[in-house]
Amino acid sequence: MDYNSIFEEIKREINLDVKHGKVADYIPELAHVDPNKFGISLKCMDGQSFSMGNADEKFSAQSITKVFSLALAMNHFGQKVWSRMDVEPSGTSFNSLVLLEYEQGIPRNPFINSGALVIADMLVEKLEDPKGEFLEFVRNITGSRDIDYNYKVANSERDHGFRNRAMANMLKSFGNIKSDVEDVLDFYFHQCSIEMSCKQLADAFMVFSNRGSKLGSKEKIITKQQSQRINALMLTCGFYDEAGEFAFRVGLPGKSGVGGGIVAVYPGEYSVAVWSPRLNKLGNSVLGMKTLELLTTKTGMVIF
Ligand code: DON
């Protein structure tokens, strides 16, 4: 497949000058990003990689990191993860509190914030150095040491994370957070602040395209079945109340973040990451979604 010319066609069609959407500013430190950035990187199973635009520039991965924390938790806890949360789409926004009260502190899935906070709690309880080990895990699956937390972003979110703090306290009141609420939030805010480029994200997500193994090595990060389940969750829950729209228009499992990144995988074929900071009202990158829609339309390759 000639991905380079497909990228060129997409670039012409999406018209980068169209300025729909708005950069996330509920975390003040995120509002400084140049809204016109645009990058894409696609990594194939044969190791080839295709990139365009600002594909090597790092940005705030935010909720995309929820896929990494879930993988690390599944690695440590296996099936036990599912005794503390469900695997159903929520149909609500990423930071909604509504269902949590109705459903007695059991989050709908690991990708809405309440689910990610429970995953964070599991890691904080289990790991000796949770932030250090999480960062090592992300560096290892990416195959790059050049990945770090952005402490300014983490602190900015800590100072403005009122909903997440409310959510963590509600989870604690239902007994679904074991550790100290502030320790769990501290881990979660750092997790979200990790900065990666499209190229690095495409490398990292190869694990989910390659049935749980690092590409080109025998190292198993998670089992094949765990990788399949994570892909199922990305398809049904990766875009919150827009998961249906993404499955309908793009036809691949994926995960978005409020930094403007979207990663998607075609199991057994490729992983792809796009970055464009302007978000729609549901917190997903406008051009990111459009780009991936055009990619799967032009290649005719969707998982269905
Ligand atoms: O919890 C938050 O508000 C952020 N740190 C992560 C949110 C996010 O990326 C939601 N996804 N689109």
PDB file of C-alpha atoms and ligand atoms in Angstrom:
ATOM      1  CA  MET A   1       0.000   0.000   0.000  1.00  0.00           C
ATOM      2  CA  ASP A   2       1.376   3.415  -0.952  1.00  0.00           C
ATOM      3  CA  TYR A   3       0.623   5.220   2.304  1.00  0.00           C
ATOM      4  CA  ASN A   4       2.760   8.235   1.361  1.00  0.00           C
ATOM      5  CA  SER A   5       0.520   9.181  -1.551  1.00  0.00           C
ATOM      6  CA  ILE A   6      -2.604   8.376   0.467  1.00  0.00           C
ATOM      7  CA  PHE A   7      -1.366  10.828   3.139  1.00  0.00           C
ATOM      8  CA  GLU A   8      -0.776  13.479   0.483  1.00  0.00           C
ATOM      9  CA  GLU A   9      -4.319  12.988  -0.867  1.00  0.00           C
ATOM     10  CA  ILE A  10      -5.761  13.186   2.651  1.00  0.00           C
ATOM     11  CA  LYS A  11      -3.840  16.388   3.344  1.00  0.00           C
ATOM     12  CA  ARG A  12      -5.339  17.989   0.233  1.00  0.00           C
ATOM     13  CA  GLU A  13      -8.842  16.850   1.108  1.00  0.00           C
ATOM     14  CA  ILE A  14      -9.027  17.741   4.771  1.00  0.00           C
ATOM     15  CA  ASN A  15      -7.948  21.275   4.067  1.00  0.00           C
ATOM     16  CA  LEU A  16      -5.793  22.090   7.061  1.00  0.00           C
ATOM     17  CA  ASP A  17      -7.037  25.656   7.026  1.00  0.00           C
ATOM     18  CA  VAL A  18     -10.501  24.703   8.191  1.00  0.00           C
ATOM     19  CA  LYS A  19     -10.462  25.760  11.811  1.00  0.00           C
ATOM     20  CA  HIS A  20     -13.287  23.747  13.349  1.00  0.00           C
ATOM     21  CA  GLY A  21     -13.007  22.845  17.006  1.00  0.00           C
ATOM     22  CA  LYS A  22     -11.179  24.201  20.009  1.00  0.00           C
ATOM     23  CA  VAL A  23      -7.987  23.320  21.859  1.00  0.00           C
ATOM     24  CA  ALA A  24      -8.605  21.844  25.348  1.00  0.00           C
ATOM     25  CA  ASP A  25      -8.212  24.574  27.947  1.00  0.00           C
ATOM     26  CA  TYR A  26      -9.763  23.045  31.066  1.00  0.00           C
ATOM     27  CA  ILE A  27      -6.164  22.168  31.998  1.00  0.00           C
ATOM     28  CA  PRO A  28      -4.580  25.640  31.551  1.00  0.00           C
ATOM     29  CA  GLU A  29      -1.167  24.235  30.616  1.00  0.00           C
ATOM     30  CA  LEU A  30      -2.705  22.388  27.613  1.00  0.00           C
ATOM     31  CA  ALA A  31      -4.095  25.619  26.149  1.00  0.00           C
ATOM     32  CA  HIS A  32      -0.605  26.771  25.042  1.00  0.00           C
ATOM     33  CA  VAL A  33      -0.365  24.299  22.169  1.00  0.00           C
ATOM     34  CA  ASP A  34      -0.313  25.602  18.578  1.00  0.00           C
ATOM     35  CA  PRO A  35      -3.765  24.568  17.265  1.00  0.00           C
ATOM     36  CA  ASN A  36      -2.445  24.254  13.696  1.00  0.00           C
ATOM     37  CA  LYS A  37      -0.108  21.353  14.386  1.00  0.00           C
ATOM     38  CA  PHE A  38      -0.843  18.281  12.338  1.00  0.00           C
ATOM     39  CA  GLY A  39       1.005  14.994  12.143  1.00  0.00           C
ATOM     40  CA  ILE A  40       0.364  11.391  11.200  1.00  0.00           C
ATOM     41  CA  SER A  41       2.475   8.261  11.458  1.00  0.00           C
ATOM     42  CA  LEU A  42       1.608   4.713  10.447  1.00  0.00           C
ATOM     43  CA  LYS A  43       3.630   1.628  11.307  1.00  0.00           C
ATOM     44  CA  CYS A  44       3.194  -1.640   9.408  1.00  0.00           C
ATOM     45  CA  MET A  45       3.720  -5.202  10.605  1.00  0.00           C
ATOM     46  CA  ASP A  46       6.760  -5.501   8.327  1.00  0.00           C
ATOM     47  CA  GLY A  47       8.415  -2.668  10.285  1.00  0.00           C
ATOM     48  CA  GLN A  48       7.934  -0.001   7.598  1.00  0.00           C
ATOM     49  CA  SER A  49       6.789   3.361   8.834  1.00  0.00           C
ATOM     50  CA  PHE A  50       5.138   6.254   6.967  1.00  0.00           C
ATOM     51  CA  SER A  51       4.852   9.777   8.368  1.00  0.00           C
ATOM     52  CA  MET A  52       3.720  13.268   7.400  1.00  0.00           C
ATOM     53  CA  GLY A  53       3.708  16.715   9.043  1.00  0.00           C
ATOM     54  CA  ASN A  54       4.600  17.139  12.728  1.00  0.00           C
ATOM     55  CA  ALA A  55       4.876  13.376  13.269  1.00  0.00           C
ATOM     56  CA  ASP A  56       8.072  13.605  15.341  1.00  0.00           C
ATOM     57  CA  GLU A  57       6.895  16.376  17.639  1.00  0.00           C
ATOM     58  CA  LYS A  58       5.790  15.303  21.100  1.00  0.00           C
ATOM     59  CA  PHE A  59       2.417  16.328  22.513  1.00  0.00           C
ATOM     60  CA  SER A  60       0.326  15.503  25.576  1.00  0.00           C
ATOM     61  CA  ALA A  61      -0.910  11.914  25.182  1.00  0.00           C
ATOM     62  CA  GLN A  62      -3.593  12.359  27.896  1.00  0.00           C
ATOM     63  CA  SER A  63      -6.314   9.674  27.735  1.00  0.00           C
ATOM     64  CA  ILE A  64      -4.410   7.643  25.149  1.00  0.00           C
ATOM     65  CA  THR A  65      -2.275   6.545  28.126  1.00  0.00           C
ATOM     66  CA  LYS A  66      -5.332   4.801  29.608  1.00  0.00           C
ATOM     67  CA  VAL A  67      -4.641   1.985  27.138  1.00  0.00           C
ATOM     68  CA  PHE A  68      -1.114   1.599  28.553  1.00  0.00           C
ATOM     69  CA  SER A  69      -2.266   1.608  32.187  1.00  0.00           C
ATOM     70  CA  LEU A  70      -4.955  -0.962  31.369  1.00  0.00           C
ATOM     71  CA  ALA A  71      -2.371  -3.188  29.647  1.00  0.00           C
ATOM     72  CA  LEU A  72      -0.031  -2.929  32.654  1.00  0.00           C
ATOM     73  CA  ALA A  73      -2.897  -3.695  35.074  1.00  0.00           C
ATOM     74  CA  MET A  74      -4.053  -6.694  32.999  1.00  0.00           C
ATOM     75  CA  ASN A  75      -0.473  -7.875  32.995  1.00  0.00           C
ATOM     76  CA  HIS A  76      -0.351  -7.786  36.811  1.00  0.00           C
ATOM     77  CA  PHE A  77      -3.936  -8.655  37.742  1.00  0.00           C
ATOM     78  CA  GLY A  78      -5.340 -10.656  34.797  1.00  0.00           C
ATOM     79  CA  GLN A  79      -9.079 -11.290  35.098  1.00  0.00           C
ATOM     80  CA  LYS A  80      -9.267  -9.646  38.537  1.00  0.00           C
ATOM     81  CA  VAL A  81      -9.410  -6.244  36.816  1.00  0.00           C
ATOM     82  CA  TRP A  82     -13.009  -6.986  35.854  1.00  0.00           C
ATOM     83  CA  SER A  83     -14.191  -7.489  39.414  1.00  0.00           C
ATOM     84  CA  ARG A  84     -13.819  -3.718  39.884  1.00  0.00           C
ATOM     85  CA  MET A  85     -15.222  -2.364  36.614  1.00  0.00           C
ATOM     86  CA  ASP A  86     -17.374  -3.307  33.660  1.00  0.00           C
ATOM     87  CA  VAL A  87     -16.703  -3.565  29.910  1.00  0.00           C
ATOM     88  CA  GLU A  88     -19.719  -1.615  28.615  1.00  0.00           C
ATOM     89  CA  PRO A  89     -19.780   1.639  26.636  1.00  0.00           C
ATOM     90  CA  SER A  90     -20.926   4.520  28.812  1.00  0.00           C
ATOM     91  CA  GLY A  91     -22.634   6.792  26.311  1.00  0.00           C
ATOM     92  CA  THR A  92     -21.482   9.658  28.528  1.00  0.00           C
ATOM     93  CA  SER A  93     -18.508  12.015  28.415  1.00  0.00           C
ATOM     94  CA  PHE A  94     -15.093  10.957  29.723  1.00  0.00           C
ATOM     95  CA  ASN A  95     -15.445  12.882  32.981  1.00  0.00           C
ATOM     96  CA  SER A  96     -19.125  12.259  33.713  1.00  0.00           C
ATOM     97  CA  LEU A  97     -20.113  11.439  37.287  1.00  0.00           C
ATOM     98  CA  VAL A  98     -23.718  10.481  36.576  1.00  0.00           C
ATOM     99  CA  LEU A  99     -23.450   6.711  36.070  1.00  0.00           C
ATOM    100  CA  LEU A 100     -21.034   6.212  38.923  1.00  0.00           C
ATOM    101  CA  GLU A 101     -23.620   7.089  41.551  1.00  0.00           C
ATOM    102  CA  TYR A 102     -26.329   4.977  39.875  1.00  0.00           C
ATOM    103  CA  GLU A 103     -24.020   2.016  39.485  1.00  0.00           C
ATOM    104  CA  GLN A 104     -22.621   2.016  43.017  1.00  0.00           C
ATOM    105  CA  GLY A 105     -19.047   2.943  42.213  1.00  0.00           C
ATOM    106  CA  ILE A 106     -18.476   0.346  39.480  1.00  0.00           C
ATOM    107  CA  PRO A 107     -17.186   2.242  36.401  1.00  0.00           C
ATOM    108  CA  ARG A 108     -18.643   1.235  33.037  1.00  0.00           C
ATOM    109  CA  ASN A 109     -15.213   0.658  31.467  1.00  0.00           C
ATOM    110  CA  PRO A 110     -11.489   1.359  31.952  1.00  0.00           C
ATOM    111  CA  PHE A 111     -11.365   4.278  29.489  1.00  0.00           C
ATOM    112  CA  ILE A 112     -13.780   6.704  31.124  1.00  0.00           C
ATOM    113  CA  ASN A 113     -12.041   8.612  33.912  1.00  0.00           C
ATOM    114  CA  SER A 114     -13.681   6.677  36.752  1.00  0.00           C
ATOM    115  CA  GLY A 115     -12.423   3.384  35.260  1.00  0.00           C
ATOM    116  CA  ALA A 116      -8.963   4.810  34.674  1.00  0.00           C
ATOM    117  CA  LEU A 117      -8.865   5.993  38.306  1.00  0.00           C
ATOM    118  CA  VAL A 118      -9.651   2.470  39.527  1.00  0.00           C
ATOM    119  CA  ILE A 119      -6.881   1.111  37.267  1.00  0.00           C
ATOM    120  CA  ALA A 120      -4.573   3.792  38.712  1.00  0.00           C
ATOM    121  CA  ASP A 121      -5.513   2.643  42.220  1.00  0.00           C
ATOM    122  CA  MET A 122      -4.667  -0.972  41.339  1.00  0.00           C
ATOM    123  CA  LEU A 123      -1.227   0.072  40.055  1.00  0.00           C
ATOM    124  CA  VAL A 124      -0.548   2.396  43.004  1.00  0.00           C
ATOM    125  CA  GLU A 125      -1.342  -0.457  45.403  1.00  0.00           C
ATOM    126  CA  LYS A 126       0.640  -3.093  43.540  1.00  0.00           C
ATOM    127  CA  LEU A 127       3.793  -1.367  42.290  1.00  0.00           C
ATOM    128  CA  GLU A 128       6.714  -0.281  44.453  1.00  0.00           C
ATOM    129  CA  ASP A 129       7.421   2.783  42.301  1.00  0.00           C
ATOM    130  CA  PRO A 130       4.168   3.264  40.329  1.00  0.00           C
ATOM    131  CA  LYS A 131       5.191   6.346  38.303  1.00  0.00           C
ATOM    132  CA  GLY A 132       8.667   5.004  37.597  1.00  0.00           C
ATOM    133  CA  GLU A 133       7.436   1.549  36.561  1.00  0.00           C
ATOM    134  CA  PHE A 134       4.630   2.939  34.430  1.00  0.00           C
ATOM    135  CA  LEU A 135       7.055   5.179  32.543  1.00  0.00           C
ATOM    136  CA  GLU A 136       9.415   2.214  32.052  1.00  0.00           C
ATOM    137  CA  PHE A 137       6.523   0.149  30.680  1.00  0.00           C
ATOM    138  CA  VAL A 138       5.624   2.847  28.129  1.00  0.00           C
ATOM    139  CA  ARG A 139       9.287   3.307  27.122  1.00  0.00           C
ATOM    140  CA  ASN A 140       9.701  -0.438  26.726  1.00  0.00           C
ATOM    141  CA  ILE A 141       6.676  -1.032  24.479  1.00  0.00           C
ATOM    142  CA  THR A 142       7.608   2.032  22.410  1.00  0.00           C
ATOM    143  CA  GLY A 143      11.247   0.997  22.120  1.00  0.00           C
ATOM    144  CA  SER A 144      12.354   4.537  23.030  1.00  0.00           C
ATOM    145  CA  ARG A 145      13.878   6.058  26.176  1.00  0.00           C
ATOM    146  CA  ASP A 146      12.974   9.539  24.951  1.00  0.00           C
ATOM    147  CA  ILE A 147       9.558   9.660  26.696  1.00  0.00           C
ATOM    148  CA  ASP A 148       8.751  11.499  29.911  1.00  0.00           C
ATOM    149  CA  TYR A 149       6.115  13.060  32.094  1.00  0.00           C
ATOM    150  CA  ASN A 150       5.441  16.766  31.646  1.00  0.00           C
ATOM    151  CA  TYR A 151       5.398  17.941  35.260  1.00  0.00           C
ATOM    152  CA  LYS A 152       3.917  21.342  34.404  1.00  0.00           C
ATOM    153  CA  VAL A 153       0.917  19.643  32.776  1.00  0.00           C
ATOM    154  CA  ALA A 154       0.557  17.180  35.662  1.00  0.00           C
ATOM    155  CA  ASN A 155       0.646  20.028  38.215  1.00  0.00           C
ATOM    156  CA  SER A 156      -1.742  22.130  36.160  1.00  0.00           C
ATOM    157  CA  GLU A 157      -4.238  19.259  36.096  1.00  0.00           C
ATOM    158  CA  ARG A 158      -3.742  18.635  39.830  1.00  0.00           C
ATOM    159  CA  ASP A 159      -4.607  22.286  40.519  1.00  0.00           C
ATOM    160  CA  HIS A 160      -7.703  22.200  38.300  1.00  0.00           C
ATOM    161  CA  GLY A 161      -8.791  18.551  38.533  1.00  0.00           C
ATOM    162  CA  PHE A 162     -11.983  19.201  40.443  1.00  0.00           C
ATOM    163  CA  ARG A 163     -14.121  16.616  38.652  1.00  0.00           C
ATOM    164  CA  ASN A 164     -11.482  13.905  38.865  1.00  0.00           C
ATOM    165  CA  ARG A 165     -11.069  14.638  42.570  1.00  0.00           C
ATOM    166  CA  ALA A 166     -14.843  14.397  43.051  1.00  0.00           C
ATOM    167  CA  MET A 167     -14.896  11.143  41.104  1.00  0.00           C
ATOM    168  CA  ALA A 168     -12.005   9.614  43.054  1.00  0.00           C
ATOM    169  CA  ASN A 169     -13.715  10.533  46.325  1.00  0.00           C
ATOM    170  CA  MET A 170     -16.980   9.001  45.164  1.00  0.00           C
ATOM    171  CA  LEU A 171     -15.144   5.804  44.172  1.00  0.00           C
ATOM    172  CA  LYS A 172     -13.503   5.787  47.592  1.00  0.00           C
ATOM    173  CA  SER A 173     -16.899   6.154  49.278  1.00  0.00           C
ATOM    174  CA  PHE A 174     -18.049   3.003  47.457  1.00  0.00           C
ATOM    175  CA  GLY A 175     -14.855   1.161  48.468  1.00  0.00           C
ATOM    176  CA  ASN A 176     -13.566   0.937  44.899  1.00  0.00           C
ATOM    177  CA  ILE A 177     -10.415   2.918  45.659  1.00  0.00           C
ATOM    178  CA  LYS A 178      -8.150   1.330  48.261  1.00  0.00           C
ATOM    179  CA  SER A 179      -5.183   3.699  48.375  1.00  0.00           C
ATOM    180  CA  ASP A 180      -5.077   7.320  49.420  1.00  0.00           C
ATOM    181  CA  VAL A 181      -7.185   9.397  46.999  1.00  0.00           C
ATOM    182  CA  GLU A 182      -4.421  11.989  46.505  1.00  0.00           C
ATOM    183  CA  ASP A 183      -1.850   9.278  45.687  1.00  0.00           C
ATOM    184  CA  VAL A 184      -4.182   7.821  43.055  1.00  0.00           C
ATOM    185  CA  LEU A 185      -4.861  11.257  41.544  1.00  0.00           C
ATOM    186  CA  ASP A 186      -1.142  12.061  41.544  1.00  0.00           C
ATOM    187  CA  PHE A 187      -0.447   8.885  39.553  1.00  0.00           C
ATOM    188  CA  TYR A 188      -3.354   9.528  37.161  1.00  0.00           C
ATOM    189  CA  PHE A 189      -2.371  13.169  36.465  1.00  0.00           C
ATOM    190  CA  HIS A 190       1.218  12.135  35.743  1.00  0.00           C
ATOM    191  CA  GLN A 191       0.058   9.244  33.566  1.00  0.00           C
ATOM    192  CA  CYS A 192      -2.014  11.653  31.459  1.00  0.00           C
ATOM    193  CA  SER A 193       0.854  14.154  31.174  1.00  0.00           C
ATOM    194  CA  ILE A 194       3.160  11.771  29.282  1.00  0.00           C
ATOM    195  CA  GLU A 195       4.346  13.328  26.031  1.00  0.00           C
ATOM    196  CA  MET A 196       4.841  11.250  22.895  1.00  0.00           C
ATOM    197  CA  SER A 197       5.009  11.890  19.164  1.00  0.00           C
ATOM    198  CA  CYS A 198       2.763  10.273  16.548  1.00  0.00           C
ATOM    199  CA  LYS A 199       5.740   8.151  15.555  1.00  0.00           C
ATOM    200  CA  GLN A 200       6.262   6.920  19.126  1.00  0.00           C
ATOM    201  CA  LEU A 201       2.538   6.274  19.640  1.00  0.00           C
ATOM    202  CA  ALA A 202       2.341   4.235  16.434  1.00  0.00           C
ATOM    203  CA  ASP A 203       5.372   2.217  17.631  1.00  0.00           C
ATOM    204  CA  ALA A 204       3.816   1.636  21.064  1.00  0.00           C
ATOM    205  CA  PHE A 205       0.399   0.600  19.732  1.00  0.00           C
ATOM    206  CA  MET A 206       2.013  -2.009  17.510  1.00  0.00           C
ATOM    207  CA  VAL A 207       1.726  -4.267  20.578  1.00  0.00           C
ATOM    208  CA  PHE A 208      -2.074  -4.233  20.128  1.00  0.00           C
ATOM    209  CA  SER A 209      -1.784  -4.834  16.408  1.00  0.00           C
ATOM    210  CA  ASN A 210       0.771  -7.604  16.954  1.00  0.00           C
ATOM    211  CA  ARG A 211      -1.359  -9.730  19.351  1.00  0.00           C
ATOM    212  CA  GLY A 212       0.399  -8.552  22.520  1.00  0.00           C
ATOM    213  CA  SER A 213       4.052  -8.829  21.435  1.00  0.00           C
ATOM    214  CA  LYS A 214       6.606  -6.168  20.634  1.00  0.00           C
ATOM    215  CA  LEU A 215       7.221  -6.026  16.915  1.00  0.00           C
ATOM    216  CA  GLY A 216      10.383  -7.837  15.856  1.00  0.00           C
ATOM    217  CA  SER A 217      10.978  -9.399  19.259  1.00  0.00           C
ATOM    218  CA  LYS A 218       9.678 -12.437  21.088  1.00  0.00           C
ATOM    219  CA  GLU A 219       8.896 -10.323  24.137  1.00  0.00           C
ATOM    220  CA  LYS A 220       5.239 -10.803  25.112  1.00  0.00           C
ATOM    221  CA  ILE A 221       3.860  -7.705  26.823  1.00  0.00           C
ATOM    222  CA  ILE A 222       0.364  -9.107  27.279  1.00  0.00           C
ATOM    223  CA  THR A 223      -1.285 -12.298  26.027  1.00  0.00           C
ATOM    224  CA  LYS A 224      -2.961 -12.514  22.629  1.00  0.00           C
ATOM    225  CA  GLN A 225      -6.352 -12.722  24.332  1.00  0.00           C
ATOM    226  CA  GLN A 226      -5.655  -9.662  26.482  1.00  0.00           C
ATOM    227  CA  SER A 227      -4.619  -7.737  23.370  1.00  0.00           C
ATOM    228  CA  GLN A 228      -7.840  -8.781  21.598  1.00  0.00           C
ATOM    229  CA  ARG A 229      -9.883  -7.638  24.585  1.00  0.00           C
ATOM    230  CA  ILE A 230      -8.129  -4.280  24.759  1.00  0.00           C
ATOM    231  CA  ASN A 231      -8.899  -3.797  21.055  1.00  0.00           C
ATOM    232  CA  ALA A 232     -12.555  -4.699  21.698  1.00  0.00           C
ATOM    233  CA  LEU A 233     -12.671  -2.079  24.454  1.00  0.00           C
ATOM    234  CA  MET A 234     -11.035   0.548  22.244  1.00  0.00           C
ATOM    235  CA  LEU A 235     -13.689  -0.088  19.605  1.00  0.00           C
ATOM    236  CA  THR A 236     -16.637   0.099  21.987  1.00  0.00           C
ATOM    237  CA  CYS A 237     -15.372   2.632  24.559  1.00  0.00           C
ATOM    238  CA  GLY A 238     -12.314   4.438  23.129  1.00  0.00           C
ATOM    239  CA  PHE A 239     -14.194   7.610  22.209  1.00  0.00           C
ATOM    240  CA  TYR A 240     -16.707   7.847  25.051  1.00  0.00           C
ATOM    241  CA  ASP A 241     -20.057   9.074  23.711  1.00  0.00           C
ATOM    242  CA  GLU A 242     -18.570   9.177  20.227  1.00  0.00           C
ATOM    243  CA  ALA A 243     -17.444   5.524  20.114  1.00  0.00           C
ATOM    244  CA  GLY A 244     -20.300   4.641  17.767  1.00  0.00           C
ATOM    245  CA  GLU A 245     -19.409   7.509  15.439  1.00  0.00           C
ATOM    246  CA  PHE A 246     -15.750   6.451  15.269  1.00  0.00           C
ATOM    247  CA  ALA A 247     -16.615   2.789  14.616  1.00  0.00           C
ATOM    248  CA  PHE A 248     -19.141   3.904  11.979  1.00  0.00           C
ATOM    249  CA  ARG A 249     -16.883   6.374  10.164  1.00  0.00           C
ATOM    250  CA  VAL A 250     -13.433   4.822  10.697  1.00  0.00           C
ATOM    251  CA  GLY A 251     -14.072   1.146  11.403  1.00  0.00           C
ATOM    252  CA  LEU A 252     -11.032   0.479  13.608  1.00  0.00           C
ATOM    253  CA  PRO A 253     -10.405   0.215  17.358  1.00  0.00           C
ATOM    254  CA  GLY A 254      -8.868   3.448  18.622  1.00  0.00           C
ATOM    255  CA  LYS A 255      -8.299   5.803  21.514  1.00  0.00           C
ATOM    256  CA  SER A 256      -8.346   9.571  21.731  1.00  0.00           C
ATOM    257  CA  GLY A 257      -6.850  12.100  24.133  1.00  0.00           C
ATOM    258  CA  VAL A 258      -7.645  15.751  24.821  1.00  0.00           C
ATOM    259  CA  GLY A 259      -4.130  16.667  23.663  1.00  0.00           C
ATOM    260  CA  GLY A 260      -5.577  16.131  20.165  1.00  0.00           C
ATOM    261  CA  GLY A 261      -4.075  12.712  19.530  1.00  0.00           C
ATOM    262  CA  ILE A 262      -5.902   9.662  18.204  1.00  0.00           C
ATOM    263  CA  VAL A 263      -4.359   6.222  17.845  1.00  0.00           C
ATOM    264  CA  ALA A 264      -6.022   3.389  15.932  1.00  0.00           C
ATOM    265  CA  VAL A 265      -4.993  -0.172  15.162  1.00  0.00           C
ATOM    266  CA  TYR A 266      -5.741  -2.602  12.388  1.00  0.00           C
ATOM    267  CA  PRO A 267      -4.858  -5.904  14.099  1.00  0.00           C
ATOM    268  CA  GLY A 268      -2.337  -7.867  12.070  1.00  0.00           C
ATOM    269  CA  GLU A 269      -1.746  -4.933   9.679  1.00  0.00           C
ATOM    270  CA  TYR A 270      -0.752  -1.614  11.211  1.00  0.00           C
ATOM    271  CA  SER A 271      -1.069   0.981  13.944  1.00  0.00           C
ATOM    272  CA  VAL A 272      -1.557   4.668  13.188  1.00  0.00           C
ATOM    273  CA  ALA A 273      -1.402   7.880  15.229  1.00  0.00           C
ATOM    274  CA  VAL A 274      -2.719  11.320  14.231  1.00  0.00           C
ATOM    275  CA  TRP A 275      -2.323  14.638  16.036  1.00  0.00           C
ATOM    276  CA  SER A 276      -4.377  17.785  15.544  1.00  0.00           C
ATOM    277  CA  PRO A 277      -5.170  19.753  18.734  1.00  0.00           C
ATOM    278  CA  ARG A 278      -8.583  21.216  17.844  1.00  0.00           C
ATOM    279  CA  LEU A 279     -11.279  19.120  19.541  1.00  0.00           C
ATOM    280  CA  ASN A 280     -14.985  18.724  18.933  1.00  0.00           C
ATOM    281  CA  LYS A 281     -17.510  19.162  21.742  1.00  0.00           C
ATOM    282  CA  LEU A 282     -17.041  15.550  22.833  1.00  0.00           C
ATOM    283  CA  GLY A 283     -13.281  15.989  23.364  1.00  0.00           C
ATOM    284  CA  ASN A 284     -12.039  14.209  20.234  1.00  0.00           C
ATOM    285  CA  SER A 285      -9.752  15.711  17.562  1.00  0.00           C
ATOM    286  CA  VAL A 286     -11.819  17.003  14.624  1.00  0.00           C
ATOM    287  CA  LEU A 287      -9.154  16.563  11.955  1.00  0.00           C
ATOM    288  CA  GLY A 288      -7.851  13.403  13.608  1.00  0.00           C
ATOM    289  CA  MET A 289     -11.190  11.692  13.130  1.00  0.00           C
ATOM    290  CA  LYS A 290     -11.560  13.023   9.586  1.00  0.00           C
ATOM    291  CA  THR A 291      -8.037  11.889   8.662  1.00  0.00           C
ATOM    292  CA  LEU A 292      -8.616   8.346   9.893  1.00  0.00           C
ATOM    293  CA  GLU A 293     -11.996   8.212   8.188  1.00  0.00           C
ATOM    294  CA  LEU A 294     -10.318   9.123   4.899  1.00  0.00           C
ATOM    295  CA  LEU A 295      -7.486   6.639   5.509  1.00  0.00           C
ATOM    296  CA  THR A 296      -9.810   3.654   5.910  1.00  0.00           C
ATOM    297  CA  THR A 297     -12.105   4.875   3.116  1.00  0.00           C
ATOM    298  CA  LYS A 298      -9.242   5.238   0.648  1.00  0.00           C
ATOM    299  CA  THR A 299      -7.565   1.948   1.566  1.00  0.00           C
ATOM    300  CA  GLY A 300     -10.920   0.163   1.798  1.00  0.00           C
ATOM    301  CA  MET A 301      -9.542  -1.573   4.886  1.00  0.00           C
ATOM    302  CA  VAL A 302     -11.779  -1.754   7.945  1.00  0.00           C
ATOM    303  CA  ILE A 303     -11.987  -4.576  10.473  1.00  0.00           C
ATOM    304  CA  PHE A 304     -15.589  -5.494   9.626  1.00  0.00           C
TER     305      PHE A 304
HETATM  306  O1  DON B   1      -8.862  13.323  33.154  1.00  0.00           O
HETATM  307  C1  DON B   1      -8.653  14.246  32.385  1.00  0.00           C
HETATM  308  O2  DON B   1      -9.400  15.195  32.371  1.00  0.00           O
HETATM  309  C2  DON B   1      -7.475  14.261  31.419  1.00  0.00           C
HETATM  310  N1  DON B   1      -6.260  14.238  32.052  1.00  0.00           N
HETATM  311  C3  DON B   1      -7.579  13.194  30.368  1.00  0.00           C
HETATM  312  C4  DON B   1      -8.775  13.450  29.569  1.00  0.00           C
HETATM  313  C5  DON B   1      -8.749  12.944  28.179  1.00  0.00           C
HETATM  314  O3  DON B   1      -7.769  12.928  27.481  1.00  0.00           O
HETATM  315  C6  DON B   1     -10.095  12.556  27.684  1.00  0.00           C
HETATM  316  N2  DON B   1     -10.066  12.090  26.353  1.00  0.00           N
HETATM  317  N3  DON B   1     -10.381  12.527  25.320  1.00  0.00           N
END
